PDB file of C-alpha atoms in Angstrom:
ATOM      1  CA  UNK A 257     -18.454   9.446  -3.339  1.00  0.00           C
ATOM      2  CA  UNK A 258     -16.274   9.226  -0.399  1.00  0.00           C
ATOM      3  CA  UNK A 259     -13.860   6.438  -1.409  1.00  0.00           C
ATOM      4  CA  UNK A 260     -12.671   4.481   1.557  1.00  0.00           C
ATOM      5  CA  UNK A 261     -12.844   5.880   4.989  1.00  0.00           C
ATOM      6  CA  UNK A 262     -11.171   5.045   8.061  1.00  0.00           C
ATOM      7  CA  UNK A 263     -12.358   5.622  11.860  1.00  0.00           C
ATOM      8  CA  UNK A 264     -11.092   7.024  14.241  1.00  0.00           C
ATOM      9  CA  UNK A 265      -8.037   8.640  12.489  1.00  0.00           C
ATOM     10  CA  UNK A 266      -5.681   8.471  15.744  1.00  0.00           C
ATOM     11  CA  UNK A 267      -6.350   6.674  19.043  1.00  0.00           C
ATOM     12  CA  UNK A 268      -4.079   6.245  22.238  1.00  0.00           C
ATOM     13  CA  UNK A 269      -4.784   2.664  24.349  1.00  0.00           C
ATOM     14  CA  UNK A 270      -3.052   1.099  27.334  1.00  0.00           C
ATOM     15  CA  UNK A 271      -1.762  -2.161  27.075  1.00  0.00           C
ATOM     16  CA  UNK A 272      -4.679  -4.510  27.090  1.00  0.00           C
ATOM     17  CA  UNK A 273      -7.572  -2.421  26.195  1.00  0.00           C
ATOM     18  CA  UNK A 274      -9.500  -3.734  23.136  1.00  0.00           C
ATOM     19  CA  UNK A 275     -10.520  -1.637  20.330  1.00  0.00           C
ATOM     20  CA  UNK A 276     -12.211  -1.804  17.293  1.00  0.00           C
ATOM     21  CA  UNK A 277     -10.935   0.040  13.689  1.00  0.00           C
ATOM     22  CA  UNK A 278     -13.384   1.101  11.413  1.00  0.00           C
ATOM     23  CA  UNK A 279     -13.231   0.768   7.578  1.00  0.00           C
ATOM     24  CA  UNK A 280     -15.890   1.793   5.194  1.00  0.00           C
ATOM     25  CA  UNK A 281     -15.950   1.694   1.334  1.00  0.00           C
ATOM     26  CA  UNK A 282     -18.732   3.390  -0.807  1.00  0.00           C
ATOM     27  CA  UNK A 283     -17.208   2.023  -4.288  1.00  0.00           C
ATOM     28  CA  UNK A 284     -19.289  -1.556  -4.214  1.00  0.00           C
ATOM     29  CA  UNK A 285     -16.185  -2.957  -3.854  1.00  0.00           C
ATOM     30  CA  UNK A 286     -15.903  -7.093  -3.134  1.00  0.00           C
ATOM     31  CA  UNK A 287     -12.384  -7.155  -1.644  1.00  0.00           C
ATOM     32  CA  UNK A 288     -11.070  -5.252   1.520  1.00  0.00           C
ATOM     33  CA  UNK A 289      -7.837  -5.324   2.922  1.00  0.00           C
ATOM     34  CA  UNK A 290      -6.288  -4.154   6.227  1.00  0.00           C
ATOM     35  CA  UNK A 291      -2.194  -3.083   6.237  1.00  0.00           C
ATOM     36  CA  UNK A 292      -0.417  -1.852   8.846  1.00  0.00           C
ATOM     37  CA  UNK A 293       2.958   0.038   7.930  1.00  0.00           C
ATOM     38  CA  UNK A 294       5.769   0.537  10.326  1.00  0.00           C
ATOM     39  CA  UNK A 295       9.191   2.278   9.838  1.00  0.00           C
ATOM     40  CA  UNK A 296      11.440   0.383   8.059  1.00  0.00           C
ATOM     41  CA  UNK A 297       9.265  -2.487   7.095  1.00  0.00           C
ATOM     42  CA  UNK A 298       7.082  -1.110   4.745  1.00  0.00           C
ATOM     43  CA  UNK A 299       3.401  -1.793   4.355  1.00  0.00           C
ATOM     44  CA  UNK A 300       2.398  -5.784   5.706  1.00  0.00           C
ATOM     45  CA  UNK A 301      -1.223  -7.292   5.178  1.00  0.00           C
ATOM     46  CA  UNK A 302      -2.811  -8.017   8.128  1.00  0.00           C
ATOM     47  CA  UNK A 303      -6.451  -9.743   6.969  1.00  0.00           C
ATOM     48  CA  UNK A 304      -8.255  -9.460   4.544  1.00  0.00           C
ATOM     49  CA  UNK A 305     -11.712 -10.071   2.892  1.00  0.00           C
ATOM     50  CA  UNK A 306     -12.978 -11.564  -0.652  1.00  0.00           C
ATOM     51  CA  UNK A 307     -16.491 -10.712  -0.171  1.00  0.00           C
ATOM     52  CA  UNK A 308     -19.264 -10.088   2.482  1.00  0.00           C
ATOM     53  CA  UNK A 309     -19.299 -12.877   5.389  1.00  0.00           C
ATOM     54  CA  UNK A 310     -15.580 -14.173   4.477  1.00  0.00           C
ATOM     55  CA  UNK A 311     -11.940 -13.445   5.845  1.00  0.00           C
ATOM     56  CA  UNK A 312      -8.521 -14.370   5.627  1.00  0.00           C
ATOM     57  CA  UNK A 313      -5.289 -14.476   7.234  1.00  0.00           C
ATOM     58  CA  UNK A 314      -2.651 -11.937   5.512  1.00  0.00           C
ATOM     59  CA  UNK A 315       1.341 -11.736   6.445  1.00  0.00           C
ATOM     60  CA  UNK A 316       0.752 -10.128  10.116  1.00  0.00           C
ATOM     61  CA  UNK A 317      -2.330 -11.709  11.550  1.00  0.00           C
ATOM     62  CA  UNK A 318      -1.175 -12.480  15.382  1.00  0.00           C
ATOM     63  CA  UNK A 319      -3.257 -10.580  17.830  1.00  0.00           C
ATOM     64  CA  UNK A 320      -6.220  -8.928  15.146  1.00  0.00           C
ATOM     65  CA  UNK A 321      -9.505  -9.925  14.036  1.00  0.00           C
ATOM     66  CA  UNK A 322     -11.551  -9.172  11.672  1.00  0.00           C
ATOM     67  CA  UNK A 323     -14.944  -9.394  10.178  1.00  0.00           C
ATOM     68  CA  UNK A 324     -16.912  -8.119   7.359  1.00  0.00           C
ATOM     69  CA  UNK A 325     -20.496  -8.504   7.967  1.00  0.00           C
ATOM     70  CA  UNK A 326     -21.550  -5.548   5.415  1.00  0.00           C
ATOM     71  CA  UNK A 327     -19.711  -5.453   1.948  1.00  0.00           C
ATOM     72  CA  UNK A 328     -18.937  -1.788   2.239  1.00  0.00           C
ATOM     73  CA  UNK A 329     -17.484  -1.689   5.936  1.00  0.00           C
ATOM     74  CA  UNK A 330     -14.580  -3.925   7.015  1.00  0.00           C
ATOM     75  CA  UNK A 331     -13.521  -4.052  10.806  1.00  0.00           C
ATOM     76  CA  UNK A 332     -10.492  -4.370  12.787  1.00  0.00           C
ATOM     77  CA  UNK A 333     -10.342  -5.340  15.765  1.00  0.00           C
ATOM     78  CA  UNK A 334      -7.403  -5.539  18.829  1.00  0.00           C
ATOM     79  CA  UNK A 335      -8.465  -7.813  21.507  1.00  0.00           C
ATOM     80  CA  UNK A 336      -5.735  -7.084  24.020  1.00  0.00           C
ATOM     81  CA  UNK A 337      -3.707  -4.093  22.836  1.00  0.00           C
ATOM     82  CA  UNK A 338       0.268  -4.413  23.014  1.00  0.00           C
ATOM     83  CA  UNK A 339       2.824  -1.851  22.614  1.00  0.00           C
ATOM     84  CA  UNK A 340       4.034  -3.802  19.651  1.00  0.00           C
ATOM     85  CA  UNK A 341       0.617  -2.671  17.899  1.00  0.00           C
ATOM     86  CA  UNK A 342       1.476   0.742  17.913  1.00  0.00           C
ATOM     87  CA  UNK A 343       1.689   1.383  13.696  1.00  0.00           C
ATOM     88  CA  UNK A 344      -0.579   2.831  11.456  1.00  0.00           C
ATOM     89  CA  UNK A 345      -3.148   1.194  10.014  1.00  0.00           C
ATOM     90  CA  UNK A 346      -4.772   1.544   6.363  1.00  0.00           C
ATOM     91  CA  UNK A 347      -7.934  -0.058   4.925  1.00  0.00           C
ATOM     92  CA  UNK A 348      -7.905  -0.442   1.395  1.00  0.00           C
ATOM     93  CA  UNK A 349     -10.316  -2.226  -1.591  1.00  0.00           C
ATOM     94  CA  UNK A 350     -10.610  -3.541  -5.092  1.00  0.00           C
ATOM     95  CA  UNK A 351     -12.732  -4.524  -7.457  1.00  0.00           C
ATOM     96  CA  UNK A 352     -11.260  -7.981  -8.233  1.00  0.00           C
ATOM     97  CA  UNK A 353      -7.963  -8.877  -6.708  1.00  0.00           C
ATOM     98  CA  UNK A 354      -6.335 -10.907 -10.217  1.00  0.00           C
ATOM     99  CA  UNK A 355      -6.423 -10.047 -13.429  1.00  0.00           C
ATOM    100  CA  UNK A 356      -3.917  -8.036 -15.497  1.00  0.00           C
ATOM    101  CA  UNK A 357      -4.664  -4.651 -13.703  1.00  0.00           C
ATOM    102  CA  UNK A 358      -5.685  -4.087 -10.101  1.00  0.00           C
ATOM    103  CA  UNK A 359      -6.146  -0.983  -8.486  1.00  0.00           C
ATOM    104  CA  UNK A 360      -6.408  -0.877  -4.144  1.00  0.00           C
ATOM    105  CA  UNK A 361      -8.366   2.360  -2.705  1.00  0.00           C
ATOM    106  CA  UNK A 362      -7.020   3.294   0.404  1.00  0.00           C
ATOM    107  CA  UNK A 363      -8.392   5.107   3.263  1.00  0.00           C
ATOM    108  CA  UNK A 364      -6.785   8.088   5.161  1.00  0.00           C
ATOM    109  CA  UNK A 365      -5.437   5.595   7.889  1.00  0.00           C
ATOM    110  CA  UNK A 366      -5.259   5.623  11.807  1.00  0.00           C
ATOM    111  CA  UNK A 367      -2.706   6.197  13.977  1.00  0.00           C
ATOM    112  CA  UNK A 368      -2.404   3.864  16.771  1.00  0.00           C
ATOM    113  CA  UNK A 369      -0.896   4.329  19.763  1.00  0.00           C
ATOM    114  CA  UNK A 370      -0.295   1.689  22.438  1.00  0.00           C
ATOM    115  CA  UNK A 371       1.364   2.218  25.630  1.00  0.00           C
TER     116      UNK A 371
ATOM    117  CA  UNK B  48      12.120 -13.617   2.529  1.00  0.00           C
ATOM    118  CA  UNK B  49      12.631 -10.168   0.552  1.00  0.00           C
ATOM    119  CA  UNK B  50       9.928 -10.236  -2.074  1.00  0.00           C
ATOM    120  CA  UNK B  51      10.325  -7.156  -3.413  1.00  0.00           C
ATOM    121  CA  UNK B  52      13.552  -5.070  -2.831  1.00  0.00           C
ATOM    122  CA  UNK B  53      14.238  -1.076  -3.704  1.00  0.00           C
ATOM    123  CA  UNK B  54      16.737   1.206  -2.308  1.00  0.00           C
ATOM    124  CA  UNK B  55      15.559   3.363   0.603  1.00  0.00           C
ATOM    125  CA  UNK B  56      17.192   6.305  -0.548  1.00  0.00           C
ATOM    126  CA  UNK B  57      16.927   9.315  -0.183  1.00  0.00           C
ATOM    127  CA  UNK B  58      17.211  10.838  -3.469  1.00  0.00           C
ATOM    128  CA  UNK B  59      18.494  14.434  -3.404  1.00  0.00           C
ATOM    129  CA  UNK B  60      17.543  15.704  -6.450  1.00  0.00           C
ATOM    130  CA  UNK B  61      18.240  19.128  -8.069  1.00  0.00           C
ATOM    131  CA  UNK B  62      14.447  20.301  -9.379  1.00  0.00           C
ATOM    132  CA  UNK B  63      14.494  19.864 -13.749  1.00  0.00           C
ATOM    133  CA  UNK B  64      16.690  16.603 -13.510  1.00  0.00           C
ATOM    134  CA  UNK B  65      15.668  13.294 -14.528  1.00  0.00           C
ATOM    135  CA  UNK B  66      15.354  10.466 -11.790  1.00  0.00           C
ATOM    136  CA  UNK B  67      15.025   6.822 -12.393  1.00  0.00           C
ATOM    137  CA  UNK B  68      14.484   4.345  -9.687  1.00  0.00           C
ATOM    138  CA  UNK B  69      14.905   0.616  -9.945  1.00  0.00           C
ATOM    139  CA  UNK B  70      12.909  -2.400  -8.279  1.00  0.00           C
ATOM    140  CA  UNK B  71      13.927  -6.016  -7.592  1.00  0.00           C
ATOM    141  CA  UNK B  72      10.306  -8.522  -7.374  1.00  0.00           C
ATOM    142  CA  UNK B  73      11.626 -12.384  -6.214  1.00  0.00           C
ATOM    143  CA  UNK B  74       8.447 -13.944  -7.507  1.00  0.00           C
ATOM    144  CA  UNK B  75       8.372 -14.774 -10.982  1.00  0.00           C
ATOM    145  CA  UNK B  76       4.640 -15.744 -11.424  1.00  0.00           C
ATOM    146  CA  UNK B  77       4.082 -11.916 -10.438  1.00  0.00           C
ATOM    147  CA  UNK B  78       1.494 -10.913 -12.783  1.00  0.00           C
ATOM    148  CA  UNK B  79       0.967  -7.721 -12.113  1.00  0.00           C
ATOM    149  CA  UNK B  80       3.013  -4.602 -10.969  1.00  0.00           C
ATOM    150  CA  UNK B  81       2.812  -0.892 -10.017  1.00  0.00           C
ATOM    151  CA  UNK B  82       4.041   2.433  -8.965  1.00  0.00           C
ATOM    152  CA  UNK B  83       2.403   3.831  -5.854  1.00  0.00           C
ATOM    153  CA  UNK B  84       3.190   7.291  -4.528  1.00  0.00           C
ATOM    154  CA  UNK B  85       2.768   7.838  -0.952  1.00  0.00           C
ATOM    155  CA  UNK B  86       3.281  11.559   0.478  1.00  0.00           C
ATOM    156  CA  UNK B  87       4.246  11.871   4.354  1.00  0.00           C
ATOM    157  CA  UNK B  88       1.633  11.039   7.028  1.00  0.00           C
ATOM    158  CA  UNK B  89      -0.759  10.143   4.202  1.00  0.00           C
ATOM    159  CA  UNK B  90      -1.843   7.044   2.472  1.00  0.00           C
ATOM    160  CA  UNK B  91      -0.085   5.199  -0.896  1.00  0.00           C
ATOM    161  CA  UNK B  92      -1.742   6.711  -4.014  1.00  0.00           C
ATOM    162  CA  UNK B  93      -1.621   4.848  -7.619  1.00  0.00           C
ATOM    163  CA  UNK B  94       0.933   6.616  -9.388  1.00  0.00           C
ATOM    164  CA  UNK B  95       0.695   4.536 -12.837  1.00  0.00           C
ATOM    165  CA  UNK B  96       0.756   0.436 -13.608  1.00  0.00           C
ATOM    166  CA  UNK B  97       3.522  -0.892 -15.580  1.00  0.00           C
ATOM    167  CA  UNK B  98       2.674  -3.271 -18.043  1.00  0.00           C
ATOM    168  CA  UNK B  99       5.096  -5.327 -19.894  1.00  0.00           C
ATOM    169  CA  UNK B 100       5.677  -2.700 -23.191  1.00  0.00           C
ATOM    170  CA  UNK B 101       6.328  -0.184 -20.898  1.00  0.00           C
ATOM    171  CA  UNK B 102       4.139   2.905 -20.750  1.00  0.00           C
ATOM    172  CA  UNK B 103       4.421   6.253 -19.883  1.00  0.00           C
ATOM    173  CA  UNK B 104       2.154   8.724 -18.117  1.00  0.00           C
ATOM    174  CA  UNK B 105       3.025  12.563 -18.879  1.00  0.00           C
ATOM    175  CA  UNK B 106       6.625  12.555 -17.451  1.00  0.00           C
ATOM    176  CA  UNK B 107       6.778   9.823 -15.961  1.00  0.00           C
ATOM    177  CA  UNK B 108       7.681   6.268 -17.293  1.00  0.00           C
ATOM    178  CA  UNK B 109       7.566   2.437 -16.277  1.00  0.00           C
ATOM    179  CA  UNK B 110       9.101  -0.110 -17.472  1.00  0.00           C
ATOM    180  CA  UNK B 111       9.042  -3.964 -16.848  1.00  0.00           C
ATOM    181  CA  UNK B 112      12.058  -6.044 -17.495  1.00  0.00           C
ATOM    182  CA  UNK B 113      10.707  -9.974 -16.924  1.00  0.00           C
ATOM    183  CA  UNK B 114      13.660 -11.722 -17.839  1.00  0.00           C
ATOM    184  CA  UNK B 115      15.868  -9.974 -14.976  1.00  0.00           C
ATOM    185  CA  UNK B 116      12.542  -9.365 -12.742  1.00  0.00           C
ATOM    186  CA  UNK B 117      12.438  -5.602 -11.920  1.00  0.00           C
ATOM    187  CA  UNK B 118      10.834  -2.850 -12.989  1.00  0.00           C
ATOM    188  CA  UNK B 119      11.764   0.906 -13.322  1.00  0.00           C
ATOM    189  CA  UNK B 120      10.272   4.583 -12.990  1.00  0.00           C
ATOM    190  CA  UNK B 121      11.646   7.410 -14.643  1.00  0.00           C
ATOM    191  CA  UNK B 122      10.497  10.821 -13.674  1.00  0.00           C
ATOM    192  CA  UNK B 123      11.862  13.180 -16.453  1.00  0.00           C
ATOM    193  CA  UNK B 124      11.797  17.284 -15.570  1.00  0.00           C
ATOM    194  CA  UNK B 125      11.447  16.804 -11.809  1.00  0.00           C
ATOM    195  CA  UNK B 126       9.087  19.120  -9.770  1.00  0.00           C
ATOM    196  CA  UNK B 127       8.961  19.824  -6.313  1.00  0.00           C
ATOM    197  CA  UNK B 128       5.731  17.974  -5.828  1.00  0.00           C
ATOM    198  CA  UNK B 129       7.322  14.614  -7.275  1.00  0.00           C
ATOM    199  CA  UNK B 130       9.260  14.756  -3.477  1.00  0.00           C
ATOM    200  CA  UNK B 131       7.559  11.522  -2.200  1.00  0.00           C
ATOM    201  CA  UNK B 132       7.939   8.243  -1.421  1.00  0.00           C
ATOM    202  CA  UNK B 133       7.781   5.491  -4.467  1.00  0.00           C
ATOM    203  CA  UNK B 134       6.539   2.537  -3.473  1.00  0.00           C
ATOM    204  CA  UNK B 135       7.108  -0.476  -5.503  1.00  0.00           C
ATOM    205  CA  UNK B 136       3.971  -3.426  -5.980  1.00  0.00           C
ATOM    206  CA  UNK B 137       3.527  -6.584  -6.717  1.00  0.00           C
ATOM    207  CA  UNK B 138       0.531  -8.285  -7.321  1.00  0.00           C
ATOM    208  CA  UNK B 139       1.577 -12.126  -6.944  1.00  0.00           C
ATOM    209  CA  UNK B 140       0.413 -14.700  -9.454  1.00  0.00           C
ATOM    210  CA  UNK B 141      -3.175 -16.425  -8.520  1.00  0.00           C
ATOM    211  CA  UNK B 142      -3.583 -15.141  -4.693  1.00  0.00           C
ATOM    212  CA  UNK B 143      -6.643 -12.514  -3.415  1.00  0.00           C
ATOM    213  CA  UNK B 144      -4.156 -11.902  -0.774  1.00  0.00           C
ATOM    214  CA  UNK B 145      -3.123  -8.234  -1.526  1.00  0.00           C
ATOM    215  CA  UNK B 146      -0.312  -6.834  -3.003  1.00  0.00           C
ATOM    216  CA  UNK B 147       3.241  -7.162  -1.896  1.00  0.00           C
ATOM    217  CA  UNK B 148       5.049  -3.634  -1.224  1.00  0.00           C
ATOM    218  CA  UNK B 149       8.478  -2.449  -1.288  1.00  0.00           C
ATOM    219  CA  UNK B 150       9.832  -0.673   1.344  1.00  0.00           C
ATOM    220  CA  UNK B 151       9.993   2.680  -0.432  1.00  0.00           C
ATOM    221  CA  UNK B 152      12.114   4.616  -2.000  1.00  0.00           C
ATOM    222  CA  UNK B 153      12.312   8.119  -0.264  1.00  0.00           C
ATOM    223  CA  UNK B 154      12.575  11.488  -2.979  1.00  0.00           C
ATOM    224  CA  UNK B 155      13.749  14.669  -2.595  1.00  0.00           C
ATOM    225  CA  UNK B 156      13.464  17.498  -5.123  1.00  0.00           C
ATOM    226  CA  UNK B 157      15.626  20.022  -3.957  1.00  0.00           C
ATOM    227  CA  UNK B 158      14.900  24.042  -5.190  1.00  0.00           C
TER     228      UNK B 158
END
């Protein structure tokens, strides 16, 4: 049982290159979530996903799409990269996103660089 | 729009003392809230939920104050491995949209 997984753990783009991130989650989960978390700001949704086939728009979603054609792996992708991209990225899931407890899984994350 | 609010710290802390930080939430159809722990370079961990009794996990304790909207952790006989970042989370009334993080607060346990 390998949780949530991310891929690739770092990457270095140019400005403009497209790229796609990587999330996989082996725990039958239904809901995925991508964050990105910068200095001094603190973790910020970017999409996320309810269930296989469907996606929605988090805090952060300018300039990133997504799409979860699987129900274990969630991708990421940057169209056109911009320096203002450069973060780090997490994955996470859950069971069920209400009820009284909720727990998100998150993967190792990936280091994005964009120059 | 600060949603939820904790100080950044650091915390210099002298290893054995007791530690509490606090945690401001703005939304007060929150239904849910938690403690995450997230080490350097590495990704936020669960540390415990706090539920509206309060509860306590080993040495550490939560607790949820609803009428004044924050909630608390107390780390009691502080270790060197408790040096982390605490985040605070929200999990906002109805939504599938995530969980709403605090910025961090930043702990040090000093020798």
């Amino acid at each position: 049982n390998a949780g949530v997984t991310q891929t690739p753990k770092f990457r270095v783009l140019k400005t403009g290159q497209s790229m796609t991130l990587l999330c996989a989650q082996d725990m039958n989960h239904e809901y995925m979530y991508w964050y990105r978390q910068d200095p001094g700001m603190g973790l910020r949704l970017i999409h996320y996903s309810v269930g296989e086939g469907t996606t929605a728009k988090g805090e952060v979603p300018d300039g990133y799409n997504v799409s979860r054609l699987k129900k274990q792996n969630f991708l990421l992708g940057l169209e056109s990269a911009a320096p203002s991209q450069t973060s780090v990225y997490f994955c996470a899931s859950s069971r069920l996103a209400g009820g009284p407890i909720e727990t998100q899984y998150f993967g190792p994350g990936t280091r994005l660089l964009v120059l | 729009r600060k949603e939820v609010e904790q100080d950044p710290g650091p915390f210099n802390v002298p290893e054995g003392a007791t530690v509490a930080f606090n945690c401001t939430y703005s939304n007060s159809a929150s239904q849910s809230f938690f403690w995450y722990r997230q080490d350097c370079r590495k990704e936020p961990k669960l540390l415990m939920s706090v539920y509206s009794s309060g509860n306590e996990d080993g040495r550490f304790t939560a607790q949820l104050n609803r009428a004044s909207q924050y909630i608390s952790l107390l780390i009691r006989d502080s270790k060197l491995s408790d040096s982390a970042t605490y985040l605070c989370v929200v999990l906002p009334g109805g939504g599938a949209d995530g969980l709403t993080f605090g910025k961090g607060t930043h702990l040090i346990i000093q020798p």
